[in-house]
PDB file of C-alpha atoms and ligand atoms in Angstrom:
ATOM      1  CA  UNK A   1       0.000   0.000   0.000  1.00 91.00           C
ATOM      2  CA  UNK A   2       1.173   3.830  -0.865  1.00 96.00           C
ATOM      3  CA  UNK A   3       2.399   5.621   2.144  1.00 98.00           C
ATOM      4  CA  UNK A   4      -0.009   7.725   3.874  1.00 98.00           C
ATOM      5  CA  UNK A   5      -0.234  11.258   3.176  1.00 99.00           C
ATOM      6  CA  UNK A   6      -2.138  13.641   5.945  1.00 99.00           C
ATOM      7  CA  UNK A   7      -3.477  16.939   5.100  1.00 99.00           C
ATOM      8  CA  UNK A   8      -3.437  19.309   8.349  1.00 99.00           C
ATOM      9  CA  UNK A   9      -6.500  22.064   8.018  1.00 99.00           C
ATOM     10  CA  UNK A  10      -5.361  24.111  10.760  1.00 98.00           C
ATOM     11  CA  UNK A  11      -7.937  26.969  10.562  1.00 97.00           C
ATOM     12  CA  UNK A  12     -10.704  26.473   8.200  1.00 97.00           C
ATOM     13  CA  UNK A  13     -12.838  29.770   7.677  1.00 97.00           C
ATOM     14  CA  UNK A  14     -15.962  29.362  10.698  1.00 96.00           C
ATOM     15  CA  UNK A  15     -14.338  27.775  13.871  1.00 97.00           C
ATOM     16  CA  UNK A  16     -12.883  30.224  16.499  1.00 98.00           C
ATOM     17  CA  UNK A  17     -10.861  30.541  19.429  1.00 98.00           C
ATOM     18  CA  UNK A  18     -14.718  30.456  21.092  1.00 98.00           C
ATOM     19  CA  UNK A  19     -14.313  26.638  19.949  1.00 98.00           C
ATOM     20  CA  UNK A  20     -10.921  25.843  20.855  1.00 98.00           C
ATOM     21  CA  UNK A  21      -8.205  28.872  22.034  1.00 98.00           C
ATOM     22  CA  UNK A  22      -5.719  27.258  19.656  1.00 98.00           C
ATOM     23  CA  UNK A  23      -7.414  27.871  16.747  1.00 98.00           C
ATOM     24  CA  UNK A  24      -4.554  30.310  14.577  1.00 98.00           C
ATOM     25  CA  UNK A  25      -5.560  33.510  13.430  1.00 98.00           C
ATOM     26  CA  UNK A  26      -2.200  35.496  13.354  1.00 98.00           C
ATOM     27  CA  UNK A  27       0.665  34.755  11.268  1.00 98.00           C
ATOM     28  CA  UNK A  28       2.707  33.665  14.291  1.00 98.00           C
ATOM     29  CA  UNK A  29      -0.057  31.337  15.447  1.00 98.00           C
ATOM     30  CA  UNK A  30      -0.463  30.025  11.746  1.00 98.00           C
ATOM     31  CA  UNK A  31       2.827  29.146  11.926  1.00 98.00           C
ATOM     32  CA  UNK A  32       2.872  27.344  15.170  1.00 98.00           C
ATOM     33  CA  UNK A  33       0.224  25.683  14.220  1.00 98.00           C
ATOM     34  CA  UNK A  34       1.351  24.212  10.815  1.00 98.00           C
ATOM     35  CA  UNK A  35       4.723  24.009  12.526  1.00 98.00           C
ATOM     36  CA  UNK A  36       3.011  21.275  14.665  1.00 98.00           C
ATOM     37  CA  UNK A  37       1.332  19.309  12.228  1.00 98.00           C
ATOM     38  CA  UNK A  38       4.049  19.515  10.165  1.00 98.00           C
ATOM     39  CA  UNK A  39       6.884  17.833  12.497  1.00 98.00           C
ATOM     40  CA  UNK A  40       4.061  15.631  13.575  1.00 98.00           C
ATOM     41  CA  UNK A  41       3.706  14.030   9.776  1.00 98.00           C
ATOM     42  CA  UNK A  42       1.723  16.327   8.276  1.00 98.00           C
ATOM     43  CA  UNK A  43       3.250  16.414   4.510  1.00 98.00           C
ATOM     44  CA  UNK A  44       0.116  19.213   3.407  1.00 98.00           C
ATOM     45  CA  UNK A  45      -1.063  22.304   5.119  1.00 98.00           C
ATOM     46  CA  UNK A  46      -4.738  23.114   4.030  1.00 98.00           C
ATOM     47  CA  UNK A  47      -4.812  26.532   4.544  1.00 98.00           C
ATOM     48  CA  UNK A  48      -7.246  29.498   5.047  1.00 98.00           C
ATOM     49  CA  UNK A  49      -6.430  32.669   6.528  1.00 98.00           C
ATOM     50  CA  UNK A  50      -7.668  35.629   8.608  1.00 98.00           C
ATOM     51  CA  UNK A  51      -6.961  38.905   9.754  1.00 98.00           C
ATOM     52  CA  UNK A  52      -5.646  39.320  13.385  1.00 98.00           C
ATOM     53  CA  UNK A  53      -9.186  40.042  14.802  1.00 97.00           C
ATOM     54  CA  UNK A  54     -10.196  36.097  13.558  1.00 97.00           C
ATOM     55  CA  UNK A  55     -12.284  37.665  10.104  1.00 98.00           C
ATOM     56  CA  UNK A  56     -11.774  35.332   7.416  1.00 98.00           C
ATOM     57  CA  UNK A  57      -9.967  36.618   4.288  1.00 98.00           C
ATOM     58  CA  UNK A  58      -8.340  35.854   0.439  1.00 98.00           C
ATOM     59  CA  UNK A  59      -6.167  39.133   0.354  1.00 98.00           C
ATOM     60  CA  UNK A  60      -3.532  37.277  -1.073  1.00 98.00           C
ATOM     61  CA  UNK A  61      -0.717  39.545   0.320  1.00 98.00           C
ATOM     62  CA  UNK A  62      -2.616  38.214   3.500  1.00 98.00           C
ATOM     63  CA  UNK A  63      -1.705  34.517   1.902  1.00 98.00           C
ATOM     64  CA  UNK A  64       1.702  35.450   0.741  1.00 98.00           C
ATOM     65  CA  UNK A  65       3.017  36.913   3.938  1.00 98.00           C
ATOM     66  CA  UNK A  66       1.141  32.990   6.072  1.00 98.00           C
ATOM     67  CA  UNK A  67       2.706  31.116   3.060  1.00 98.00           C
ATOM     68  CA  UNK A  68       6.100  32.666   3.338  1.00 98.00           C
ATOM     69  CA  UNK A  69       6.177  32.170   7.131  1.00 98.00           C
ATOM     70  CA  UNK A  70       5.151  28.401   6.896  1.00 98.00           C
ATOM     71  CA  UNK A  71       7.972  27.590   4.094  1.00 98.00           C
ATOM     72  CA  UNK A  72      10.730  29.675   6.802  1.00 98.00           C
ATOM     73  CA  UNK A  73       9.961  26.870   9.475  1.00 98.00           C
ATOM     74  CA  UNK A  74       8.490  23.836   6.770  1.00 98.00           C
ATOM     75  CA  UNK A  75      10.289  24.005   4.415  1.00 97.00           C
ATOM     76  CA  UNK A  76       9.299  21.439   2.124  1.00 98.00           C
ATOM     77  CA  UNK A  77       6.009  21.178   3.201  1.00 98.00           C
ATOM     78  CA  UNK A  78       2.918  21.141   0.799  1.00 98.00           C
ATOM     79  CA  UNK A  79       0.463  24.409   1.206  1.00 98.00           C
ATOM     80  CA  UNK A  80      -2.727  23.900  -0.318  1.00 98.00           C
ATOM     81  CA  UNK A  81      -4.654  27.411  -0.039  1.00 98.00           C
ATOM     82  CA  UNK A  82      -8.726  27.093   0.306  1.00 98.00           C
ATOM     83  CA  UNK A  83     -10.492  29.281  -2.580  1.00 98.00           C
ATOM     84  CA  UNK A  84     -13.619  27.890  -0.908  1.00 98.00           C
ATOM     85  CA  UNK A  85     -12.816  30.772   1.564  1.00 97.00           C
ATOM     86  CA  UNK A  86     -16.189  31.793   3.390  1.00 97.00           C
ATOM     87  CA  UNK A  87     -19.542  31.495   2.558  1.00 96.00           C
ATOM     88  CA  UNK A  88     -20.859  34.965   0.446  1.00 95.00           C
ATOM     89  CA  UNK A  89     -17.390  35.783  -1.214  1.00 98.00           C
ATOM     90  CA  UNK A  90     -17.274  36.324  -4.885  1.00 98.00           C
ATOM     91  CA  UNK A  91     -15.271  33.793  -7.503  1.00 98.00           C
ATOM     92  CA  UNK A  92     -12.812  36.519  -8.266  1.00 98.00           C
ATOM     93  CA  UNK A  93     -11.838  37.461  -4.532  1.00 98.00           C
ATOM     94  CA  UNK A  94     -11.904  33.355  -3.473  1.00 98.00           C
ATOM     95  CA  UNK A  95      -9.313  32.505  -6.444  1.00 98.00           C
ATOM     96  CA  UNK A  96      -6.780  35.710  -5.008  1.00 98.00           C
ATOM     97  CA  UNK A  97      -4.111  32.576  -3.800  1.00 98.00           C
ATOM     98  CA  UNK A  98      -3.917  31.221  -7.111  1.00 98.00           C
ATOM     99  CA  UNK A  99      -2.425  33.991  -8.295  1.00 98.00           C
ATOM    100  CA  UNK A 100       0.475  32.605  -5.938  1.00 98.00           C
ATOM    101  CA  UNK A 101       1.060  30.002  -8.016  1.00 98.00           C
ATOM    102  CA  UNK A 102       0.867  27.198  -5.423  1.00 98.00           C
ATOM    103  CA  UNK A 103       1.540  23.597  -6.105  1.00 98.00           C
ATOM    104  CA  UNK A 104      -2.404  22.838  -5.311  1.00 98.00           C
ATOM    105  CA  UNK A 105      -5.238  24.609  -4.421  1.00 98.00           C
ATOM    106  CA  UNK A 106      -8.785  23.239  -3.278  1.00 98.00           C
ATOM    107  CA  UNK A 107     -12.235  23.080  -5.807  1.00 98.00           C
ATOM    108  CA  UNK A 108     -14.941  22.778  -4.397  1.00 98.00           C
ATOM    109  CA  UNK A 109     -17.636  20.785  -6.461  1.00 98.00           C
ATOM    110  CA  UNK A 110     -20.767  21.683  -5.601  1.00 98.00           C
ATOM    111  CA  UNK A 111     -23.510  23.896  -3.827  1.00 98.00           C
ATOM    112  CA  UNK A 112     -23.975  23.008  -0.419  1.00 97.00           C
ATOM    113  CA  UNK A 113     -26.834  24.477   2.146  1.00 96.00           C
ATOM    114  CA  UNK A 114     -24.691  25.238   5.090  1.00 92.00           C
ATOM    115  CA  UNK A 115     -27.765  25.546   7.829  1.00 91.00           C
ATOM    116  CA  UNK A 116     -30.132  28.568   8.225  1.00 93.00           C
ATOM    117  CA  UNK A 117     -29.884  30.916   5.354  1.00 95.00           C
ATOM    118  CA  UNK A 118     -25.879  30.117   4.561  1.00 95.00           C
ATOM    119  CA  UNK A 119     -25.299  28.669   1.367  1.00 97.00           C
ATOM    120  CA  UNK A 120     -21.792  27.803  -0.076  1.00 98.00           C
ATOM    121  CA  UNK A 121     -22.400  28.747  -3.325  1.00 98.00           C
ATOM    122  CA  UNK A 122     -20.386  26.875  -6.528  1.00 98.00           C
ATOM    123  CA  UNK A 123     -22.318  27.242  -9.763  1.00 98.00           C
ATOM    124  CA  UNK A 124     -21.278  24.546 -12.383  1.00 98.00           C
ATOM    125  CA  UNK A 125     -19.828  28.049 -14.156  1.00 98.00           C
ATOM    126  CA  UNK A 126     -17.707  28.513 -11.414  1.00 98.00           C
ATOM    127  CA  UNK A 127     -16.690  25.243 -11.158  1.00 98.00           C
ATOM    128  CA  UNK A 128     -15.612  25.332 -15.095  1.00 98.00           C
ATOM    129  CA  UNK A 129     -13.817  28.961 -14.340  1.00 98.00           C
ATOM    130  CA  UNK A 130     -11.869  28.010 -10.963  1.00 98.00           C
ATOM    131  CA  UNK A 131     -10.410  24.923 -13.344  1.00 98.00           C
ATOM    132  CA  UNK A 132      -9.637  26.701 -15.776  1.00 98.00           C
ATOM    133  CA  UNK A 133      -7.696  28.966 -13.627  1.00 98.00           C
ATOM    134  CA  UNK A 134      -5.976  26.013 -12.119  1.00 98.00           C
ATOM    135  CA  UNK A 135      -5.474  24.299 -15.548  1.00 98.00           C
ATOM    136  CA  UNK A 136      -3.777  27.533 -16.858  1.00 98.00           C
ATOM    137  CA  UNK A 137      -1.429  28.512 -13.557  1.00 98.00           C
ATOM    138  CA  UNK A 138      -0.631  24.394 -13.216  1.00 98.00           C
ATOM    139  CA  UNK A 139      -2.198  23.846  -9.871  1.00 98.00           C
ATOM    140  CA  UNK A 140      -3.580  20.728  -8.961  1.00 98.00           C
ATOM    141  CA  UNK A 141      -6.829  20.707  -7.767  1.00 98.00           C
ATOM    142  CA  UNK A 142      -7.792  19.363  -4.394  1.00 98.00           C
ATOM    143  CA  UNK A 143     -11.539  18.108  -5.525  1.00 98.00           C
ATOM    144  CA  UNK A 144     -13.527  18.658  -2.455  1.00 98.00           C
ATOM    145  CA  UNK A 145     -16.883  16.786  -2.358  1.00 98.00           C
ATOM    146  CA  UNK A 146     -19.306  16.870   0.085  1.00 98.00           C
ATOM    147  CA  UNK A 147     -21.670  14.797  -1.590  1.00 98.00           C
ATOM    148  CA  UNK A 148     -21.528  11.642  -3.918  1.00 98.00           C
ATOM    149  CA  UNK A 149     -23.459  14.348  -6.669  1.00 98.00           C
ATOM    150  CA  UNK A 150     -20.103  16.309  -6.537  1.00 98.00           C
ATOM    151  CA  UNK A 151     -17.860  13.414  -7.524  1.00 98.00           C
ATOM    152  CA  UNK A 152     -20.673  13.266 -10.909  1.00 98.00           C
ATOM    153  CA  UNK A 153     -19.702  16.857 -11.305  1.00 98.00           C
ATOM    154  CA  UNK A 154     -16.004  16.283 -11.117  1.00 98.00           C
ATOM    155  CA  UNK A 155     -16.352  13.378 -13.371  1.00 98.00           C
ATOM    156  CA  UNK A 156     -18.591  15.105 -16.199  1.00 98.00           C
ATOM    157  CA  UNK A 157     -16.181  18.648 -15.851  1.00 98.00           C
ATOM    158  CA  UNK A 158     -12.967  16.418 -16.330  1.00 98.00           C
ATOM    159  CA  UNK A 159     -14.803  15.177 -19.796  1.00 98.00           C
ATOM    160  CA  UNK A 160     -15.426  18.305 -21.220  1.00 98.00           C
ATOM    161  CA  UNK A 161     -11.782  19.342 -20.066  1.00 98.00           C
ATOM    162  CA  UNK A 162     -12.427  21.770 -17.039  1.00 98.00           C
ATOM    163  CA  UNK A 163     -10.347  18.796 -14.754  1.00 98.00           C
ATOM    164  CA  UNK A 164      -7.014  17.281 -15.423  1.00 97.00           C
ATOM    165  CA  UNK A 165      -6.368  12.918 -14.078  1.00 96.00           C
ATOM    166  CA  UNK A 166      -5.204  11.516 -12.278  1.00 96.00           C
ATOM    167  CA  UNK A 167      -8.172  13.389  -9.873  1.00 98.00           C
ATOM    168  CA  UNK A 168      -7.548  13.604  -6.244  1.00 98.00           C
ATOM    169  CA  UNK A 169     -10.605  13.845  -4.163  1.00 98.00           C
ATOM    170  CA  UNK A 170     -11.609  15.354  -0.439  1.00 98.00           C
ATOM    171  CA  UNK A 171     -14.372  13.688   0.581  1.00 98.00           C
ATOM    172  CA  UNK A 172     -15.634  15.845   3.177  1.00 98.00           C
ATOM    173  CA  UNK A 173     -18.235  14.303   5.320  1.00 98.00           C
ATOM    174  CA  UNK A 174     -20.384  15.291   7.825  1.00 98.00           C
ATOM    175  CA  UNK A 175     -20.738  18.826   7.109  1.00 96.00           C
ATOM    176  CA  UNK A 176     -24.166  20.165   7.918  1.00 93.00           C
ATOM    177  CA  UNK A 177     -26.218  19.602   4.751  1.00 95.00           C
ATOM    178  CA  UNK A 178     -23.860  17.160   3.322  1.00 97.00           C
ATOM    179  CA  UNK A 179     -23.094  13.919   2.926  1.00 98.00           C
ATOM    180  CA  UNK A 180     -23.191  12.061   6.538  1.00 98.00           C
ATOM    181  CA  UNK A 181     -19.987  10.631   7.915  1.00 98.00           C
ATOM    182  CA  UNK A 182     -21.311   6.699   8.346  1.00 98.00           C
ATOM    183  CA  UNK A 183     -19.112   4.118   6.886  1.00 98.00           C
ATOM    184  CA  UNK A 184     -21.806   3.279   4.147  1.00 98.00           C
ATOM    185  CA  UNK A 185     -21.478   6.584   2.852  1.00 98.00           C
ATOM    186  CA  UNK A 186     -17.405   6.480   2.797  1.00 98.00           C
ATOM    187  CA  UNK A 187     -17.841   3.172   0.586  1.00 98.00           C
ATOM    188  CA  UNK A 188     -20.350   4.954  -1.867  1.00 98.00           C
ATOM    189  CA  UNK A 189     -18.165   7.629  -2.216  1.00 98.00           C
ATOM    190  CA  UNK A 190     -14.794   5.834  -2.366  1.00 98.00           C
ATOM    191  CA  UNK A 191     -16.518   3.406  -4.939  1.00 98.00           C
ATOM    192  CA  UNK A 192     -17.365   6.322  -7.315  1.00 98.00           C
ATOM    193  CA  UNK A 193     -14.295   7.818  -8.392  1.00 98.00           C
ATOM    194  CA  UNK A 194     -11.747   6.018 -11.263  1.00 98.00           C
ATOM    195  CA  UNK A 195      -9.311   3.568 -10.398  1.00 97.00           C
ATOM    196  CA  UNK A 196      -6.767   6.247 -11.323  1.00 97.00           C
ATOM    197  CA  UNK A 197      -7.381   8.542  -8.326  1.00 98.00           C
ATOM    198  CA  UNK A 198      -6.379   9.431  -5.033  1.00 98.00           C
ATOM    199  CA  UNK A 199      -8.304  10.548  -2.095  1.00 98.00           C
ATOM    200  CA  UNK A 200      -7.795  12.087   1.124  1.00 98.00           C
ATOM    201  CA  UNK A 201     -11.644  11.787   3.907  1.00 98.00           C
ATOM    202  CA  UNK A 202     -12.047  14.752   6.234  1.00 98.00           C
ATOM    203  CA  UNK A 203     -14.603  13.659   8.437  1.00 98.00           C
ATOM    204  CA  UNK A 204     -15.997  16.668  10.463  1.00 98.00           C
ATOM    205  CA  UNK A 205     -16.516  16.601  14.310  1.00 98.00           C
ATOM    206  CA  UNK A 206     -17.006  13.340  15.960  1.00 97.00           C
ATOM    207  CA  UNK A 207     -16.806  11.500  12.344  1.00 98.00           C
ATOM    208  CA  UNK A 208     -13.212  12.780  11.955  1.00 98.00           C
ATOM    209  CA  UNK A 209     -10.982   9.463  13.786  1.00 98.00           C
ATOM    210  CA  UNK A 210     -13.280   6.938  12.522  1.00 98.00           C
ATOM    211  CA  UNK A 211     -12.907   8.083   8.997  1.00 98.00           C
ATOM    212  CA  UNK A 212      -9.593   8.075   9.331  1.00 98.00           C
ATOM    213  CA  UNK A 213      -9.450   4.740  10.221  1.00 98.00           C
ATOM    214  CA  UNK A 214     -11.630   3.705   7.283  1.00 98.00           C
ATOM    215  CA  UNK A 215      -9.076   5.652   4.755  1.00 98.00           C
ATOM    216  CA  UNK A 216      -5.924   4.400   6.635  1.00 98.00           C
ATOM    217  CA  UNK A 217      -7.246   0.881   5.675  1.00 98.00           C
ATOM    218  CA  UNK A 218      -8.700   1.579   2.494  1.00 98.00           C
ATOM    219  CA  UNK A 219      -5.185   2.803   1.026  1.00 98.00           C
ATOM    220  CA  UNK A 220      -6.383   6.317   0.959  1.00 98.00           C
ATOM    221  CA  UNK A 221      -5.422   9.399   2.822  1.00 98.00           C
ATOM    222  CA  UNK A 222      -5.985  11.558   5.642  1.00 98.00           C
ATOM    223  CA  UNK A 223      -7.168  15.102   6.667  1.00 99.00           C
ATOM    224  CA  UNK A 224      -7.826  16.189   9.804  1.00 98.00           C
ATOM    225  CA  UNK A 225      -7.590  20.263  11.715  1.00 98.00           C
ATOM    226  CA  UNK A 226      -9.477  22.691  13.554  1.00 98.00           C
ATOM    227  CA  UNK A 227     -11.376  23.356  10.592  1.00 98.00           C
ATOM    228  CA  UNK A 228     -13.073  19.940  10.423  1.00 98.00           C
ATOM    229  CA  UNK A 229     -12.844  18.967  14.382  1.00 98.00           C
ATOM    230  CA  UNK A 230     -10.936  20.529  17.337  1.00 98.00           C
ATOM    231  CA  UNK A 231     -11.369  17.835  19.552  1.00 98.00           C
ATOM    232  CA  UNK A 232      -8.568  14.528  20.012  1.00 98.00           C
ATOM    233  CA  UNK A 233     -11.765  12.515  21.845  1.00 97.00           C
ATOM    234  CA  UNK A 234     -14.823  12.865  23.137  1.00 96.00           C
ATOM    235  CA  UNK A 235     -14.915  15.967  25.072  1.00 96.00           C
ATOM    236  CA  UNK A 236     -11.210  16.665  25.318  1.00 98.00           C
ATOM    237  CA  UNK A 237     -10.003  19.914  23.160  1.00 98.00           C
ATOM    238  CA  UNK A 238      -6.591  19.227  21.270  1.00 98.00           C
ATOM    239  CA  UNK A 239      -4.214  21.448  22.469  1.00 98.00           C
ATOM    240  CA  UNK A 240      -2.354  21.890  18.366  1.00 98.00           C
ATOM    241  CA  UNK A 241      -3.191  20.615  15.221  1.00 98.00           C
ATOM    242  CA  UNK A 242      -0.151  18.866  15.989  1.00 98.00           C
ATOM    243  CA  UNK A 243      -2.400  16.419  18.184  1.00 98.00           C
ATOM    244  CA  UNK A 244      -4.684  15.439  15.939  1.00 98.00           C
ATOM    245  CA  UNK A 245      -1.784  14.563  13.520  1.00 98.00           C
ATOM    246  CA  UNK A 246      -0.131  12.488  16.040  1.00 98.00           C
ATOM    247  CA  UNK A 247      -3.022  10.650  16.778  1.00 98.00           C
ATOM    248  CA  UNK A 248      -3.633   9.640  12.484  1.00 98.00           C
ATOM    249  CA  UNK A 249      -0.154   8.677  13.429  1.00 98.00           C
ATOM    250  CA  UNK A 250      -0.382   6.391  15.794  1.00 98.00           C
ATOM    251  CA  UNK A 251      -3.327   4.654  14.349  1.00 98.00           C
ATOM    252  CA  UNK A 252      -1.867   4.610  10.708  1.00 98.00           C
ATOM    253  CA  UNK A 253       1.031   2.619  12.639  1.00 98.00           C
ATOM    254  CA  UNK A 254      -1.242   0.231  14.780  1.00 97.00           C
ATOM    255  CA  UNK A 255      -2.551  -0.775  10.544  1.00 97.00           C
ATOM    256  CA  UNK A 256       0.858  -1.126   9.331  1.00 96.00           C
ATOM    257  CA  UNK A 257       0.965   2.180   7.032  1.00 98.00           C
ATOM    258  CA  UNK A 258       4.098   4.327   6.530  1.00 98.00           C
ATOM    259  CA  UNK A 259       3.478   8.018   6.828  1.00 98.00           C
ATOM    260  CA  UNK A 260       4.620   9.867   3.391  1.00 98.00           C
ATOM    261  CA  UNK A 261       7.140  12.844   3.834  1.00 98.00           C
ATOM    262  CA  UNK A 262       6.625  15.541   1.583  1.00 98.00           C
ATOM    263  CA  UNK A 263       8.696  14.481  -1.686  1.00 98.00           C
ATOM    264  CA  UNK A 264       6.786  11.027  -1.387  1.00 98.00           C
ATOM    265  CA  UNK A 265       3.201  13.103  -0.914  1.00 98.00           C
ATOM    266  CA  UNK A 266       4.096  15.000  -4.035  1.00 98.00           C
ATOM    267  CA  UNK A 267       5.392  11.840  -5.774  1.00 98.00           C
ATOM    268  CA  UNK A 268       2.104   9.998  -5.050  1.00 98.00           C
ATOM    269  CA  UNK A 269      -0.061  12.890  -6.175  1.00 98.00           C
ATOM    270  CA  UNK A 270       1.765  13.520  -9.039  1.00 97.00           C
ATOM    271  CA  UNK A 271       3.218  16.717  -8.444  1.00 98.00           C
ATOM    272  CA  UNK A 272       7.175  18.058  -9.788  1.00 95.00           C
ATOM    273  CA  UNK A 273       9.761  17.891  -6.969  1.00 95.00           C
ATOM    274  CA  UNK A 274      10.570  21.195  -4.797  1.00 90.00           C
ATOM    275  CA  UNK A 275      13.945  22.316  -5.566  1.00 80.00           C
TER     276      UNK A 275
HETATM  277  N1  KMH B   1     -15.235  27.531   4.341  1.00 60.08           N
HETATM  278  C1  KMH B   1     -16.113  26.890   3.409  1.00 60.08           C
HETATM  279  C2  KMH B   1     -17.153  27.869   2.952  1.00 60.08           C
HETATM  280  C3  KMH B   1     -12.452  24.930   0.843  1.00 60.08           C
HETATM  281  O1  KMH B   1     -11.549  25.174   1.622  1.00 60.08           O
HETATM  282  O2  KMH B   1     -12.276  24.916  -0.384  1.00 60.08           O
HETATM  283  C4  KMH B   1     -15.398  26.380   2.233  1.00 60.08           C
HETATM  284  C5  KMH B   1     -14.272  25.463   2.471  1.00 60.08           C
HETATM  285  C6  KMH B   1     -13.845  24.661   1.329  1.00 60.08           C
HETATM  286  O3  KMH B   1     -13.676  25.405   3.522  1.00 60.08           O
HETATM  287 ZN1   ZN B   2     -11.134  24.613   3.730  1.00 60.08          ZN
END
């Protein structure tokens, strides 16, 4: 089986320090935090950024200055900026880290009704335009799908050309007005996408371990982070990202899998070496 690559989403765009205190909104705390994932076996940093006072933004001198403070103390490590940013922001201000040029980016693949009157909005037009983008600047897409209609979407875009193979996936499960995080659902979705791709689960909140586990034996790979669960078990906050990496850690061991370092995350996902 491929070593086992873990994505670290240290901040995500809606939880806050109200939710766990070591949830990063300065640079400094960015960097702690993807500091600690990192040296715990994290090879990819998911990353979304905010302003000092916690608002979520895409500024990408905002990115640049986060990006360029990670690669000081990783530097190897994979950063994978969100232009899912937060719900209500246009296409053009959610693609602003592209414009960076990073090795991968996220796509989100679908519309998703967030709870109340939120809805994360991606238009099959926006889906074509943000691959476009990625196609042109030589990003690799993240896909994430929080439904099994998303992976159709995916599938249908990459015919008409809008998505590059081999496709790597995020199934992201459990998100309010998503796709649930049972196992059942994990085997619909991992049985829906070609025997050519890759894919990482993020299971959200109590869904996030379990998941894990599922992916870890399923020869697929890992996310967890504060953006998809800030607890290490039931009721006990995890004091980094860091944590939660150690713990996919441990359990990859307990099944036998490697952990991949950065050059053998890129290798398996297809990406060119970092000089
Ligand atoms: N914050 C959500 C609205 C992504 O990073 O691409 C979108 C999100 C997905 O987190
Ligand atoms: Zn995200």
């Amino acid at each position: 089986m491929e070593k086992l690559i873990i994505t670290a989403a240290i901040c995500g765009a809606e939880v806050l320090k109200e939710h766990n205190p070591a949830v990063p909104y300065t640079v400094e705390e960015c960097v702690r935090e993807a500091k600690s994932a990192y040296e715990a076996g994290a090879s990819i940093i998911h990353l979304h950024v905010r302003y000092d006072d916690g608002a979520p933004t895409q500024d990408k001198n905002r990115f640049k200055e986060i990006m360029d403070a990670i690669y000081k103390e990783c530097p190897d490590v994979i950063i994978q900026p969100s232009t899912g940013g937060a719900v209500g922001m246009s296409n053009d201000e959610r693609l602003q880290p592209t414009e960076l040029n990073p090795e991968m980016a996220t796509l989100d693949c679908g519309t998703l009704n967030f709870g109340g009157d939120e809805v994360f909005m991606n238009t099959e037009n926006t889906i074509k335009y943000f691959g476009e983008r990625m196609i042109e600047r030589g990003i690799k897409p993240e896909l994430e799908v929080f439904d099994k209609s998303m992976i159709d979407m995916a599938l249908r875009l990459h015919k008409k050309g809008f998505i590059k193979t081999p496709m790597h996936f995020d199934f992201v499960m459990g998100v309010n007005g998503g796709i649930s995080g049972e196992l059942r659902d994990f085997v619909f979705l991992r049985g829906s996408i070609p025997s050519d791709a890759t894919y990482t689960v993020a299971g959200v909140g109590r869904y996030e371990f379990p998941l894990a586990v599922a992916a870890i034996i399923d020869g697929g790979h890992v996310r967890v982070g504060f953006e998809d669960n800030v607890y290490l078990s039931k009721g006990v906050l995890a004091k980094s990202n860091g944590e939660l990496v150690q713990k996919v850690v441990r359990l990859a061991r307990e099944f036998g899998r490697e952990i991949a370092t950065p050059a053998e995350a890129r290798k398996i996902l297809g990406l060119k070496p970092k000089q």
